[in-house]
Tab-separated table of C-alpha atoms in Angstrom:
chain	number	residue	atom	x	y	z
M	1	MET	CA	15.527	59.658	-72.415
M	2	ALA	CA	14.510	57.035	-69.865
M	3	VAL	CA	16.837	55.324	-67.409
M	4	VAL	CA	15.285	51.902	-66.865
M	5	GLY	CA	17.985	49.875	-65.095
M	6	MET	CA	21.167	50.182	-63.055
M	7	GLY	CA	23.814	48.053	-61.369
M	8	GLY	CA	27.486	47.977	-60.548
M	9	ALA	CA	30.186	47.367	-57.960
M	10	PHE	CA	30.505	49.468	-54.801
M	11	PRO	CA	33.051	49.436	-51.935
M	12	THR	CA	32.049	47.351	-48.877
M	13	CYS	CA	28.664	46.582	-50.460
M	14	LYS	CA	27.337	43.259	-51.722
M	15	ASN	CA	24.705	44.875	-53.925
M	16	LEU	CA	22.928	48.065	-54.936
M	17	ASP	CA	20.467	47.859	-52.036
M	18	GLU	CA	23.285	47.829	-49.482
M	19	PHE	CA	24.966	50.728	-51.293
M	20	ASP	CA	21.682	52.641	-51.103
M	21	ARG	CA	21.229	51.977	-47.372
M	22	LYS	CA	24.776	52.905	-46.416
M	23	LEU	CA	24.833	56.131	-48.390
M	24	PHE	CA	21.634	57.526	-46.948
M	25	SER	CA	22.629	56.576	-43.407
M	26	ASN	CA	25.686	58.843	-43.767
M	27	GLN	CA	28.238	56.015	-43.764
M	28	SER	CA	31.724	56.167	-45.232
M	29	LEU	CA	32.806	53.297	-47.491
M	30	ILE	CA	36.486	54.236	-47.237
M	31	ARG	CA	38.973	52.134	-45.257
M	32	GLU	CA	42.656	51.452	-44.818
M	33	TRP	CA	43.962	49.472	-47.778
M	34	ASP	CA	46.019	46.580	-46.480
M	35	LEU	CA	47.806	46.170	-49.827
M	36	ALA	CA	48.976	49.796	-49.864
M	37	MET	CA	50.101	49.543	-46.243
M	38	GLN	CA	52.463	46.687	-47.133
M	39	TYR	CA	54.680	49.144	-49.004
M	40	ASN	CA	55.401	51.306	-45.959
M	41	LYS	CA	57.135	54.557	-46.923
M	42	GLN	CA	56.942	53.873	-50.660
M	43	ILE	CA	53.350	55.166	-50.595
M	44	ARG	CA	52.118	58.334	-48.872
M	45	SER	CA	48.376	57.573	-48.812
M	46	THR	CA	46.937	54.269	-47.608
M	47	VAL	CA	43.154	54.856	-47.617
M	48	SER	CA	40.808	53.847	-50.421
M	49	GLY	CA	37.285	52.871	-51.309
M	50	PHE	CA	38.503	49.576	-52.717
M	51	ILE	CA	36.592	46.368	-53.483
M	52	THR	CA	37.905	42.866	-52.854
M	53	GLU	CA	37.264	39.837	-55.039
M	54	ASP	CA	35.427	38.136	-52.180
M	55	GLU	CA	33.009	41.054	-51.805
M	56	MET	CA	31.964	40.483	-55.420
M	57	ASP	CA	31.798	36.679	-54.952
M	58	LEU	CA	34.826	36.215	-57.184
M	59	GLU	CA	37.991	34.181	-56.687
M	60	ALA	CA	41.269	35.034	-58.372
M	61	VAL	CA	43.187	32.177	-59.985
M	62	LEU	CA	46.783	33.242	-59.383
M	63	ALA	CA	49.427	32.454	-61.972
M	64	PRO	CA	52.661	30.861	-60.687
M	65	ILE	CA	54.836	33.263	-62.688
M	66	VAL	CA	54.451	36.190	-60.285
M	67	GLU	CA	52.999	36.912	-56.857
M	68	ARG	CA	49.361	38.068	-56.785
M	69	TYR	CA	48.901	38.046	-60.579
M	70	PRO	CA	45.291	36.995	-61.418
M	71	GLU	CA	45.518	34.802	-64.508
M	72	THR	CA	41.717	34.548	-64.538
M	73	TYR	CA	38.783	34.568	-62.118
M	74	ILE	CA	36.155	32.152	-60.860
M	75	ASP	CA	32.631	33.447	-60.443
M	76	LYS	CA	31.460	31.645	-57.297
M	77	LEU	CA	27.825	32.350	-58.146
M	78	GLY	CA	28.054	31.190	-61.760
M	79	ARG	CA	26.810	34.465	-63.223
M	80	ILE	CA	29.436	34.734	-65.963
M	81	PRO	CA	30.708	31.809	-68.110
M	82	ASP	CA	34.367	30.857	-67.787
M	83	GLY	CA	35.041	31.807	-71.401
M	84	ASN	CA	33.972	35.387	-70.736
M	85	LEU	CA	35.949	35.516	-67.503
M	86	SER	CA	39.127	34.519	-69.335
M	87	THR	CA	39.083	37.687	-71.472
M	88	ALA	CA	38.340	40.083	-68.606
M	89	ASP	CA	40.276	41.945	-65.951
M	90	LEU	CA	38.593	42.689	-62.629
M	91	GLY	CA	36.910	45.915	-63.736
M	92	SER	CA	35.525	44.275	-66.858
M	93	ILE	CA	33.945	41.572	-64.712
M	94	TRP	CA	32.294	44.235	-62.563
M	95	THR	CA	30.837	45.896	-65.663
M	96	MET	CA	29.510	42.577	-66.966
M	97	LEU	CA	27.803	41.945	-63.624
M	98	GLY	CA	26.471	45.508	-63.587
M	99	ALA	CA	25.176	45.130	-67.144
M	100	GLN	CA	23.359	41.928	-66.195
M	101	GLU	CA	21.721	43.726	-63.262
M	102	ALA	CA	20.766	46.732	-65.364
M	103	VAL	CA	19.253	44.647	-68.170
M	104	LYS	CA	17.302	42.532	-65.686
M	105	MET	CA	15.950	45.658	-63.983
M	106	ALA	CA	15.083	47.151	-67.367
M	107	GLY	CA	13.051	44.084	-68.266
M	108	TRP	CA	14.533	43.819	-71.739
M	109	THR	CA	13.963	40.519	-73.512
M	110	THR	CA	16.848	38.544	-74.975
M	111	LYS	CA	15.696	39.628	-78.431
M	112	GLU	CA	15.754	43.297	-77.408
M	113	THR	CA	19.134	43.004	-75.712
M	114	GLU	CA	20.726	41.293	-78.709
M	115	ALA	CA	19.168	43.632	-81.272
M	116	GLU	CA	21.024	45.933	-83.646
M	117	GLU	CA	19.206	48.775	-81.915
M	118	THR	CA	20.928	48.085	-78.581
M	119	GLY	CA	24.374	49.563	-78.036
M	120	VAL	CA	27.121	49.408	-75.410
M	121	VAL	CA	29.070	52.498	-74.362
M	122	VAL	CA	31.241	51.762	-71.315
M	123	GLY	CA	34.756	52.916	-70.486
M	124	SER	CA	37.419	53.246	-67.816
M	125	GLY	CA	40.068	55.818	-66.995
M	126	GLY	CA	42.957	53.901	-68.536
M	127	ALA	CA	44.334	50.591	-69.679
M	128	GLY	CA	44.451	47.378	-67.656
M	129	ASN	CA	47.510	48.403	-65.662
M	130	GLN	CA	47.613	45.325	-63.444
M	131	ILE	CA	47.688	43.053	-66.494
M	132	LEU	CA	50.228	45.138	-68.419
M	133	ARG	CA	52.642	45.398	-65.487
M	134	VAL	CA	53.254	41.664	-65.469
M	135	ALA	CA	53.636	41.378	-69.239
M	136	TRP	CA	56.145	44.244	-69.348
M	137	HIS	CA	58.087	43.110	-66.287
M	138	TYR	CA	58.657	39.579	-67.546
M	139	PHE	CA	59.621	40.705	-71.027
M	140	PHE	CA	61.804	43.742	-70.287
M	141	GLN	CA	63.237	43.036	-66.833
M	142	MET	CA	63.313	39.253	-66.776
M	143	GLY	CA	64.065	38.607	-70.439
M	144	LYS	CA	61.243	36.072	-70.765
M	145	LYS	CA	59.412	35.193	-73.968
M	146	ALA	CA	56.360	37.306	-74.778
M	147	ARG	CA	54.061	34.320	-74.390
M	148	ILE	CA	54.927	33.889	-70.690
M	149	ALA	CA	52.162	36.359	-69.706
M	150	GLY	CA	49.541	34.277	-71.486
M	151	ALA	CA	47.325	34.706	-74.526
M	152	HIS	CA	44.962	37.303	-73.055
M	153	THR	CA	47.203	40.281	-72.281
M	154	VAL	CA	45.671	42.347	-75.096
M	155	ASP	CA	41.980	41.666	-74.502
M	156	ARG	CA	42.348	42.037	-70.719
M	157	SER	CA	44.171	45.374	-70.939
M	158	MET	CA	42.950	47.223	-74.049
M	159	SER	CA	41.186	50.537	-73.467
M	160	TYR	CA	37.972	49.163	-74.955
M	161	ARG	CA	37.932	45.990	-72.848
M	162	GLU	CA	34.830	46.720	-70.740
M	163	ALA	CA	32.516	47.449	-73.665
M	164	ALA	CA	33.920	44.484	-75.591
M	165	ASN	CA	33.362	42.071	-72.715
M	166	ILE	CA	29.800	43.283	-72.102
M	167	SER	CA	28.934	43.010	-75.788
M	168	CYS	CA	30.397	39.506	-76.041
M	169	LEU	CA	28.557	38.393	-72.894
M	170	LEU	CA	25.157	39.812	-73.891
M	171	LYS	CA	25.627	39.366	-77.665
M	172	THR	CA	24.546	42.912	-78.490
M	173	LYS	CA	24.647	43.911	-82.153
M	174	GLY	CA	24.498	47.689	-82.006
M	175	VAL	CA	27.170	50.291	-81.358
M	176	CYS	CA	29.990	49.073	-79.097
M	177	GLU	CA	32.607	51.588	-77.998
M	178	SER	CA	34.418	53.247	-75.122
M	179	ILE	CA	35.134	56.909	-74.501
M	180	THR	CA	37.959	57.786	-72.142
M	181	SER	CA	37.988	61.305	-70.717
M	182	ALA	CA	39.864	61.009	-67.406
M	183	CYS	CA	37.602	61.565	-64.385
M	184	ALA	CA	34.687	62.594	-66.625
M	185	THR	CA	34.701	59.158	-68.302
M	186	GLY	CA	31.741	57.607	-66.486
M	187	LEU	CA	29.328	60.461	-67.153
M	188	GLY	CA	30.783	60.988	-70.620
M	189	ASN	CA	29.949	57.445	-71.720
M	190	ILE	CA	26.386	57.816	-70.436
M	191	GLY	CA	26.178	61.162	-72.225
M	192	HIS	CA	27.369	59.663	-75.508
M	193	ALA	CA	24.837	56.838	-75.204
M	194	TYR	CA	22.140	59.443	-74.537
M	195	ARG	CA	23.064	61.209	-77.774
M	196	LEU	CA	23.036	57.965	-79.775
M	197	ILE	CA	19.446	57.387	-78.699
M	198	LYS	CA	18.410	61.047	-78.993
M	199	PHE	CA	19.681	61.204	-82.588
M	200	GLY	CA	17.865	57.968	-83.481
M	201	LEU	CA	20.950	55.805	-83.962
M	202	GLN	CA	19.975	53.351	-81.189
M	203	ASP	CA	16.810	52.528	-79.245
M	204	ARG	CA	18.574	51.259	-76.148
M	205	ALA	CA	22.039	51.382	-74.633
M	206	ILE	CA	24.048	49.914	-71.772
M	207	ALA	CA	26.313	52.693	-70.555
M	208	GLY	CA	28.635	53.657	-67.728
M	209	GLY	CA	32.144	53.614	-66.360
M	210	VAL	CA	34.504	51.657	-64.133
M	211	GLU	CA	37.852	51.613	-62.375
M	212	GLY	CA	38.907	48.178	-61.161
M	213	THR	CA	40.867	47.838	-57.925
M	214	ALA	CA	44.562	48.049	-58.825
M	215	LEU	CA	47.534	49.301	-56.852
M	216	GLU	CA	49.203	50.083	-60.184
M	217	THR	CA	46.593	52.808	-60.741
M	218	PHE	CA	46.759	54.079	-57.159
M	219	ILE	CA	50.510	54.708	-57.106
M	220	GLY	CA	50.395	57.042	-60.103
M	221	PHE	CA	48.216	59.485	-58.199
M	222	ASP	CA	50.157	58.940	-54.997
M	223	GLY	CA	53.290	59.916	-56.911
M	224	MET	CA	51.627	63.199	-57.884
M	225	MET	CA	51.101	63.845	-54.142
M	226	ILE	CA	47.444	64.711	-54.667
M	227	LEU	CA	45.902	62.009	-52.465
M	228	SER	CA	44.431	62.629	-49.019
M	229	LYS	CA	46.818	62.028	-46.152
M	230	GLY	CA	46.775	62.399	-42.369
M	231	PHE	CA	43.122	61.618	-41.574
M	232	ASN	CA	41.433	58.436	-40.431
M	233	PRO	CA	39.687	56.635	-43.319
M	234	ALA	CA	36.138	57.878	-42.693
M	235	GLU	CA	37.340	61.495	-42.473
M	236	SER	CA	39.859	61.414	-45.323
M	237	SER	CA	37.535	62.555	-48.109
M	238	ARG	CA	36.333	66.022	-47.133
M	239	PRO	CA	35.028	68.100	-50.063
M	240	PHE	CA	34.866	71.863	-49.427
M	241	ASP	CA	36.348	71.571	-45.917
M	242	MET	CA	39.165	73.981	-45.053
M	243	ASP	CA	41.492	71.119	-44.118
M	244	ARG	CA	41.087	69.079	-47.318
M	245	ASN	CA	44.433	68.085	-48.818
M	246	GLY	CA	43.665	65.679	-51.642
M	247	PHE	CA	41.275	63.061	-52.932
M	248	VAL	CA	40.849	59.424	-51.915
M	249	CYS	CA	41.704	57.105	-54.818
M	250	SER	CA	38.893	54.560	-54.994
M	251	PHE	CA	37.415	51.953	-57.286
M	252	GLY	CA	33.976	50.884	-58.494
M	253	ALA	CA	31.609	50.516	-61.424
M	254	GLY	CA	28.312	52.049	-62.441
M	255	ILE	CA	26.198	50.727	-65.316
M	256	VAL	CA	22.805	52.020	-66.452
M	257	ALA	CA	20.291	50.880	-69.060
M	258	LEU	CA	18.946	53.711	-71.229
M	259	GLU	CA	15.920	53.537	-73.523
M	260	GLU	CA	14.085	55.916	-75.837
M	261	TYR	CA	11.457	57.504	-73.608
M	262	GLU	CA	8.260	56.836	-75.596
M	263	MET	CA	9.321	53.237	-76.179
M	264	ALA	CA	9.952	52.697	-72.464
M	265	LYS	CA	6.672	54.390	-71.542
M	266	ALA	CA	4.688	52.346	-74.042
M	267	ARG	CA	5.853	49.027	-72.624
M	268	GLY	CA	5.221	50.120	-69.032
M	269	ALA	CA	8.861	50.153	-67.959
M	270	ASN	CA	9.802	51.250	-64.453
M	271	ILE	CA	11.492	54.565	-65.276
M	272	LEU	CA	14.147	55.430	-62.679
M	273	GLY	CA	14.843	58.864	-64.134
M	274	VAL	CA	14.584	60.930	-67.281
M	275	ILE	CA	17.694	62.521	-68.800
M	276	ASP	CA	16.696	66.046	-69.806
M	277	SER	CA	19.987	67.290	-71.190
M	278	TYR	CA	23.694	66.571	-71.479
M	279	PHE	CA	26.571	68.867	-72.345
M	280	ASN	CA	30.346	68.587	-72.350
M	281	ASN	CA	33.199	70.894	-73.278
M	282	SER	CA	36.869	71.702	-72.739
M	283	ASP	CA	38.372	74.543	-70.721
M	284	GLY	CA	40.498	75.659	-73.654
M	285	ASP	CA	43.027	77.491	-71.501
M	286	GLY	CA	45.941	75.147	-72.117
M	287	ASP	CA	46.245	73.977	-68.493
M	288	MET	CA	46.249	70.205	-67.923
M	289	PHE	CA	45.322	70.293	-64.231
M	290	TYR	CA	44.081	73.665	-62.940
M	291	PRO	CA	40.263	74.008	-62.989
M	292	SER	CA	38.774	76.738	-65.150
M	293	PHE	CA	35.977	78.931	-63.807
M	294	ALA	CA	35.244	80.152	-67.343
M	295	GLY	CA	35.128	76.576	-68.636
M	296	GLN	CA	32.618	75.621	-65.974
M	297	GLN	CA	30.529	78.722	-66.708
M	298	ARG	CA	30.317	77.630	-70.341
M	299	LEU	CA	29.439	74.113	-69.224
M	300	TRP	CA	26.438	75.412	-67.292
M	301	LYS	CA	25.328	77.538	-70.238
M	302	GLY	CA	25.380	74.464	-72.452
M	303	LEU	CA	23.447	72.402	-69.913
M	304	MET	CA	20.876	75.144	-69.196
M	305	PRO	CA	20.809	77.366	-72.299
M	306	ASP	CA	17.562	79.047	-71.243
M	307	LYS	CA	17.962	78.412	-67.478
M	308	GLY	CA	14.574	76.701	-67.563
M	309	LEU	CA	15.578	73.399	-65.968
M	310	ARG	CA	16.798	74.375	-62.518
M	311	PRO	CA	18.015	71.512	-60.333
M	312	ASP	CA	16.915	70.938	-56.743
M	313	VAL	CA	20.243	69.222	-56.056
M	314	VAL	CA	23.628	69.559	-57.705
M	315	LYS	CA	25.644	66.355	-57.547
M	316	MET	CA	29.081	67.918	-57.269
M	317	HIS	CA	32.351	66.536	-58.609
M	318	GLY	CA	33.732	67.471	-55.174
M	319	THR	CA	37.045	65.645	-55.149
M	320	SER	CA	38.436	67.162	-51.910
M	321	THR	CA	41.275	68.934	-53.692
M	322	PRO	CA	42.140	72.463	-52.516
M	323	VAL	CA	41.502	74.541	-55.647
M	324	GLY	CA	39.124	72.247	-57.534
M	325	ASP	CA	36.450	72.302	-54.835
M	326	SER	CA	36.556	76.083	-54.468
M	327	VAL	CA	36.253	76.814	-58.178
M	328	GLU	CA	33.428	74.296	-58.576
M	329	LEU	CA	31.362	75.582	-55.661
M	330	LEU	CA	31.698	79.181	-56.833
M	331	SER	CA	30.806	78.279	-60.429
M	332	VAL	CA	27.608	76.605	-59.211
M	333	VAL	CA	26.655	79.641	-57.126
M	334	ASP	CA	27.497	81.926	-60.045
M	335	THR	CA	24.949	80.030	-62.162
M	336	LEU	CA	22.192	79.124	-59.705
M	337	GLY	CA	22.427	81.828	-57.071
M	338	GLU	CA	22.474	81.424	-53.308
M	339	GLU	CA	19.113	79.744	-52.597
M	340	GLY	CA	16.733	77.060	-53.788
M	341	PHE	CA	19.085	74.091	-54.167
M	342	HIS	CA	21.605	71.980	-52.246
M	343	MET	CA	24.932	70.384	-53.097
M	344	ALA	CA	25.692	66.679	-52.606
M	345	ALA	CA	29.228	65.266	-52.699
M	346	PRO	CA	29.157	61.446	-52.975
M	347	LYS	CA	32.957	61.274	-53.082
M	348	SER	CA	32.877	62.288	-49.418
M	349	GLN	CA	31.437	58.815	-48.739
M	350	PHE	CA	33.342	56.563	-51.128
M	351	GLY	CA	36.196	58.573	-52.618
M	352	HIS	CA	37.109	59.248	-56.234
M	353	MET	CA	36.481	56.275	-58.522
M	354	LEU	CA	38.311	57.875	-61.467
M	355	GLY	CA	36.848	56.375	-64.668
M	356	GLY	CA	33.934	54.988	-62.674
M	357	ALA	CA	33.203	58.191	-60.749
M	358	GLY	CA	30.691	59.851	-63.067
M	359	ALA	CA	28.682	56.677	-63.627
M	360	VAL	CA	28.496	55.615	-59.972
M	361	GLU	CA	27.646	59.179	-58.985
M	362	PHE	CA	24.932	59.277	-61.651
M	363	ILE	CA	23.463	56.252	-59.889
M	364	THR	CA	23.571	58.198	-56.613
M	365	ALA	CA	21.560	60.930	-58.361
M	366	LEU	CA	18.950	58.331	-59.339
M	367	LEU	CA	18.892	57.111	-55.737
M	368	MET	CA	18.325	60.684	-54.508
M	369	LEU	CA	15.332	60.920	-56.854
M	370	LYS	CA	14.029	57.584	-55.585
M	371	ASN	CA	14.524	58.290	-51.878
M	372	GLN	CA	13.700	62.002	-52.022
M	373	LYS	CA	16.751	62.648	-49.882
M	374	VAL	CA	19.859	64.768	-50.453
M	375	LEU	CA	23.146	62.965	-49.951
M	376	PRO	CA	25.642	64.688	-47.638
M	377	CYS	CA	29.015	66.332	-47.999
M	378	LEU	CA	30.590	64.360	-45.167
M	379	ASN	CA	33.462	66.011	-43.296
M	380	SER	CA	32.712	69.472	-44.708
M	381	ASN	CA	33.103	70.727	-41.159
M	382	THR	CA	34.411	74.221	-41.791
M	383	LEU	CA	34.218	76.194	-45.005
M	384	ASN	CA	36.804	78.898	-45.578
M	385	PRO	CA	35.637	82.210	-44.004
M	386	GLU	CA	38.215	84.123	-46.070
M	387	LEU	CA	38.327	84.741	-49.802
M	388	GLU	CA	40.252	82.220	-51.882
M	389	VAL	CA	43.565	83.456	-53.270
M	390	PHE	CA	42.244	83.468	-56.836
M	391	GLN	CA	39.213	85.544	-55.751
M	392	LYS	CA	41.606	88.377	-54.860
M	393	THR	CA	43.096	88.645	-58.332
M	394	ASP	CA	42.151	91.373	-60.821
M	395	HIS	CA	40.838	88.934	-63.432
M	396	TRP	CA	38.375	87.167	-61.098
M	397	THR	CA	34.776	87.715	-62.291
M	398	GLY	CA	32.893	85.271	-60.073
M	399	PRO	CA	31.184	85.505	-56.666
M	400	GLU	CA	32.950	87.774	-54.191
M	401	LYS	CA	31.928	86.026	-50.998
M	402	PRO	CA	33.976	83.316	-49.229
M	403	LEU	CA	32.896	79.670	-49.332
M	404	ALA	CA	31.594	79.955	-45.757
M	405	ALA	CA	28.813	82.230	-47.037
M	406	TYR	CA	27.317	79.190	-48.753
M	407	ARG	CA	27.350	76.875	-45.755
M	408	HIS	CA	23.550	76.486	-46.021
M	409	LEU	CA	23.924	74.880	-49.455
M	410	VAL	CA	26.404	72.215	-48.283
M	411	PRO	CA	24.694	69.688	-45.954
M	412	GLN	CA	26.808	67.533	-43.667
M	413	PHE	CA	24.161	64.823	-43.331
M	414	ALA	CA	21.496	63.318	-45.598
M	415	PHE	CA	18.068	64.869	-45.245
M	416	GLU	CA	14.611	64.638	-46.826
M	417	LYS	CA	13.609	67.128	-49.477
M	418	GLU	CA	11.366	67.212	-52.523
M	419	ILE	CA	13.726	66.478	-55.408
M	420	ASN	CA	12.431	66.727	-58.958
M	421	ARG	CA	15.701	67.296	-60.768
M	422	VAL	CA	19.416	66.662	-60.157
M	423	ALA	CA	22.331	68.169	-62.055
M	424	CYS	CA	25.431	65.938	-62.250
M	425	LEU	CA	28.904	67.425	-62.707
M	426	ASN	CA	32.214	65.733	-63.493
M	427	TYR	CA	35.576	67.100	-64.636
M	428	GLY	CA	38.879	65.569	-65.681
M	429	PHE	CA	42.546	66.205	-66.444
M	430	GLY	CA	43.061	68.045	-69.700
M	431	GLY	CA	40.216	70.459	-68.953
M	432	THR	CA	37.374	68.111	-69.913
M	433	ASN	CA	33.979	68.864	-68.356
M	434	SER	CA	30.663	66.966	-68.407
M	435	ALA	CA	27.212	67.832	-67.057
M	436	MET	CA	23.877	66.019	-67.128
M	437	MET	CA	20.383	66.870	-65.902
M	438	VAL	CA	18.150	64.014	-64.735
M	439	SER	CA	14.562	64.301	-63.494
M	440	ARG	CA	11.796	62.259	-61.938
M	441	ASP	CA	9.274	60.734	-64.326
M	442	TYR	CA	5.719	62.051	-64.082
């Protein structure tokens, strides 16, 4: 399966090229969020990899009914017609822009893009919370008529809004759907699109994930007390480090254009990567939040049934949460051993983009293949020299060395290396796991 185009929205970056440059120069895209800081002690964490409207050349048209409510948006560069903007929340606009970039890079004609053989599979982690908050507040708290929030509450907040807006913009006629699987959403949508093409149901697909900047989303995770706190912004996301205390809630979008390999090859497409395999599963242990070593072992077995496609780099989920990082690192070592590969943790540079995470991080895997450089695990200063608590239990069957024994696999800075294959991992609440292998084209 050929990846022939990509695009999206990335914190502090005007475009994909700037995103590329900043990542491989070891920069952090995380900063203090001025909006979160306005709420003082109501919010514990105030750092995020957020994206402003201005950074995407957009302007919010604020409704008079409530402060800071974007009734619609203006595209200052004229990339998206006003009619399409009126049905979209911020994240949906990002995915439309990303889809335009991906299709342009793919070199698909209008006829190919609009064909029945071209599908759209794009999703986000949840509903349009920013849009729903206003509709609910004015109806339930203020006693206003339902129509006060406008005629587009449904289309701007429905779970399927990103795919719908892309399809309406590009006039695609194939499959159009969204899959939501928590923090595995981005990779899961790409994986589903891969299967549609592999099984001959589509020739091409626009796929990916997104999480649009919204304080309404941020506060849910802050309320769970699982966000990073107490570090300066650039040091707040620290996968595998002993001092990690939570993830950085961030926002972004990643969209890729997929095409049946022989078809892409025959037309001379610029192939950015080749998807070798995709597998997803559930932990099955009944725990909503705690990571499952056994579930991740089964994930690897599904991705590499014969262990013939070994990756040179593993793009880790690496959220910077205390238990999640430990279980993930040990499950990788359990499968691949202690040599011959490195781990990259893109969330260390831009935080956790929730529904957009897997898709944006898949793009970072493509960039590693292009640049022949391994992305770093920023701030992984000290790995635990002692065994994890769960490693000391009777039922533990994994590696019996502490994380510090694998320091050589966890780079703190980007470096050059021959990279032929990258494994991408993403997990989500409810025990959902996704893994994809992507290689260079030869």
